[in-house]
């Protein structure tokens, strides 16, 4: 199935304006989870119905949680408490969403009923052993399928057994990689455990789960790359809450890079999430010499937000690796578009986790750049890009391979190409940025979806 095609014309005029971006995907997942497990009525504002978040929402509806749409972006959740989820009568479909599958596995591992988690073709190839093994270590009963080519790896569908008359135990665990999905799955399972959950990561991954747990009064302490959640006492409950969801910096990144690449442009994304563990993109843009302004505006449930603006800039090559790579992991494909227009050769290192995202994003990004005539070479844990700052890029036909971030990166490169760019298979954009086309159009770009 190839799905719809996006056609984007080279920008013939500056992009200008201030736009809203979809609600932060990571925070929206967590907000739905904590709201469903709360003992109160919760209101989530600015919720944007990206398909990944809808997968999490529907999983809770299937387990008896009442979730209502109150009109423009407002979602009301009536929490059922930590012990109130009901056995679903069908497999929970996580679609394309790794966050749904991994975080929900943490919640389901502790339930007194059995459940099954399934996903689309891309999600069914992604590694789940990283979540399954430590959960089994603390007493969960989970079985998956052996990966077709990596026999030590476990993939979906995952079957989670019922824990009847038993409780998960404490866990002392060193994560083999920086992964917020893994860390969050283990912390969520820790809400139901009899002992503490002590975790350490090689580098701190995004800390939305920790921030939300602390804001909601859970007994969690974080210091550097370690985090400790104490077992809950019987009297402890998650209170009802209200949250004004910040916009997703990972989505804003596409708009902001468009502003940097197209001549004479000046663009702003409003109400954009500015959690420091997510702001690697901003530091990377500064390294590329991009003209960037950030205006903090406030915070909701410990999550800061503000306005971010970019202006077209002459870019120089950068070097992205180590903790900066972790803090910008989802933005590496769009940062590669900046590298494509920078003077010099940019090196992306320590990004091997990209090989197990929605696609192998190292190989896919290098291929995508090649389709625009930009030289790039991959190595096992990263890739290099030789910038082509002058003249238009070669326009072409590309296929997203079903990866939303690759589809949107191709669209932004198309703005500085020498003719219309045709991008096949773009339905996936709706997983994270349902109004992508409308948002770029509002800034002055010319693009349309066909098919
Ligand atoms: C996410 C964590 C990241 C990121 C993903 C969303 C999350 O993955 O790539 O898009 O919401 O926890 P890791 O678990 O590999 O850090």
Tab-separated table of N, CA and C in Angstrom, residues 26 28-29 41 46 48 60 77 87 97 99 129 163 192 211 273 275 277 283 298 309 315 341 364 389 398 434 439:
chain	number	residue	atom	x	y	z
A	26	UNK	N	4.814	12.963	23.290
A	26	UNK	CA	5.268	12.234	24.482
A	26	UNK	C	4.452	12.625	25.714
A	28	UNK	N	1.473	13.997	25.766
A	28	UNK	CA	0.061	13.617	25.602
A	28	UNK	C	-0.159	12.154	25.987
A	29	UNK	N	0.763	11.255	25.589
A	29	UNK	CA	0.631	9.845	25.991
A	29	UNK	C	0.595	9.734	27.513
A	41	UNK	N	-11.467	13.582	38.039
A	41	UNK	CA	-11.789	14.043	36.682
A	41	UNK	C	-10.623	14.887	36.191
A	46	UNK	N	-5.643	21.542	24.561
A	46	UNK	CA	-4.769	21.595	23.377
A	46	UNK	C	-4.380	20.198	22.900
A	48	UNK	N	-4.223	17.180	20.416
A	48	UNK	CA	-4.352	17.374	18.956
A	48	UNK	C	-4.658	16.125	18.140
A	60	UNK	N	-7.239	2.822	26.449
A	60	UNK	CA	-7.910	3.026	27.743
A	60	UNK	C	-9.430	2.924	27.612
A	77	UNK	N	-11.173	13.209	30.935
A	77	UNK	CA	-10.937	11.806	31.283
A	77	UNK	C	-11.444	11.572	32.696
A	87	UNK	N	-10.594	-5.738	31.970
A	87	UNK	CA	-9.974	-6.583	30.939
A	87	UNK	C	-10.532	-6.200	29.559
A	97	UNK	N	2.635	3.273	17.033
A	97	UNK	CA	3.181	3.985	18.196
A	97	UNK	C	3.993	3.111	19.162
A	99	UNK	N	5.650	4.276	21.640
A	99	UNK	CA	5.438	4.769	23.002
A	99	UNK	C	4.204	4.103	23.607
A	129	UNK	N	12.108	-6.483	23.532
A	129	UNK	CA	12.811	-7.202	24.596
A	129	UNK	C	13.319	-6.264	25.671
A	163	UNK	N	-1.753	-11.127	36.636
A	163	UNK	CA	-1.090	-11.326	37.932
A	163	UNK	C	-2.191	-11.444	38.988
A	192	UNK	N	2.715	-0.074	40.790
A	192	UNK	CA	1.943	-1.224	41.281
A	192	UNK	C	2.825	-2.209	42.052
A	211	UNK	N	8.661	14.129	35.615
A	211	UNK	CA	8.068	15.436	35.949
A	211	UNK	C	6.593	15.288	36.307
A	273	UNK	N	6.800	23.252	23.590
A	273	UNK	CA	7.427	22.618	24.751
A	273	UNK	C	8.918	22.917	24.812
A	275	UNK	N	11.007	21.606	27.500
A	275	UNK	CA	11.648	20.743	28.502
A	275	UNK	C	13.132	20.587	28.123
A	277	UNK	N	15.333	18.383	28.602
A	277	UNK	CA	15.779	17.080	28.077
A	277	UNK	C	15.317	16.855	26.640
A	283	UNK	N	19.877	23.597	20.625
A	283	UNK	CA	21.337	23.715	20.746
A	283	UNK	C	22.013	23.360	19.422
A	298	UNK	N	5.944	30.191	30.299
A	298	UNK	CA	5.291	29.647	31.492
A	298	UNK	C	5.420	28.139	31.533
A	309	UNK	N	11.403	31.150	17.494
A	309	UNK	CA	11.410	31.789	16.172
A	309	UNK	C	12.728	31.518	15.465
A	315	UNK	N	24.321	28.808	7.008
A	315	UNK	CA	24.615	27.751	7.989
A	315	UNK	C	26.027	27.201	7.810
A	341	UNK	N	22.311	21.904	3.836
A	341	UNK	CA	22.431	23.281	3.327
A	341	UNK	C	23.545	24.057	4.037
A	364	UNK	N	17.558	5.504	6.034
A	364	UNK	CA	16.495	6.231	5.314
A	364	UNK	C	16.878	7.704	5.102
A	389	UNK	N	25.400	24.300	0.142
A	389	UNK	CA	24.697	25.520	0.564
A	389	UNK	C	24.228	26.407	-0.587
A	398	UNK	N	10.420	10.828	-4.030
A	398	UNK	CA	10.916	10.037	-2.901
A	398	UNK	C	9.749	9.291	-2.267
A	434	UNK	N	-1.052	16.086	12.285
A	434	UNK	CA	-2.210	15.985	11.389
A	434	UNK	C	-2.405	17.223	10.496
A	439	UNK	N	-0.473	23.920	8.062
A	439	UNK	CA	0.453	24.773	8.815
A	439	UNK	C	1.498	25.392	7.889
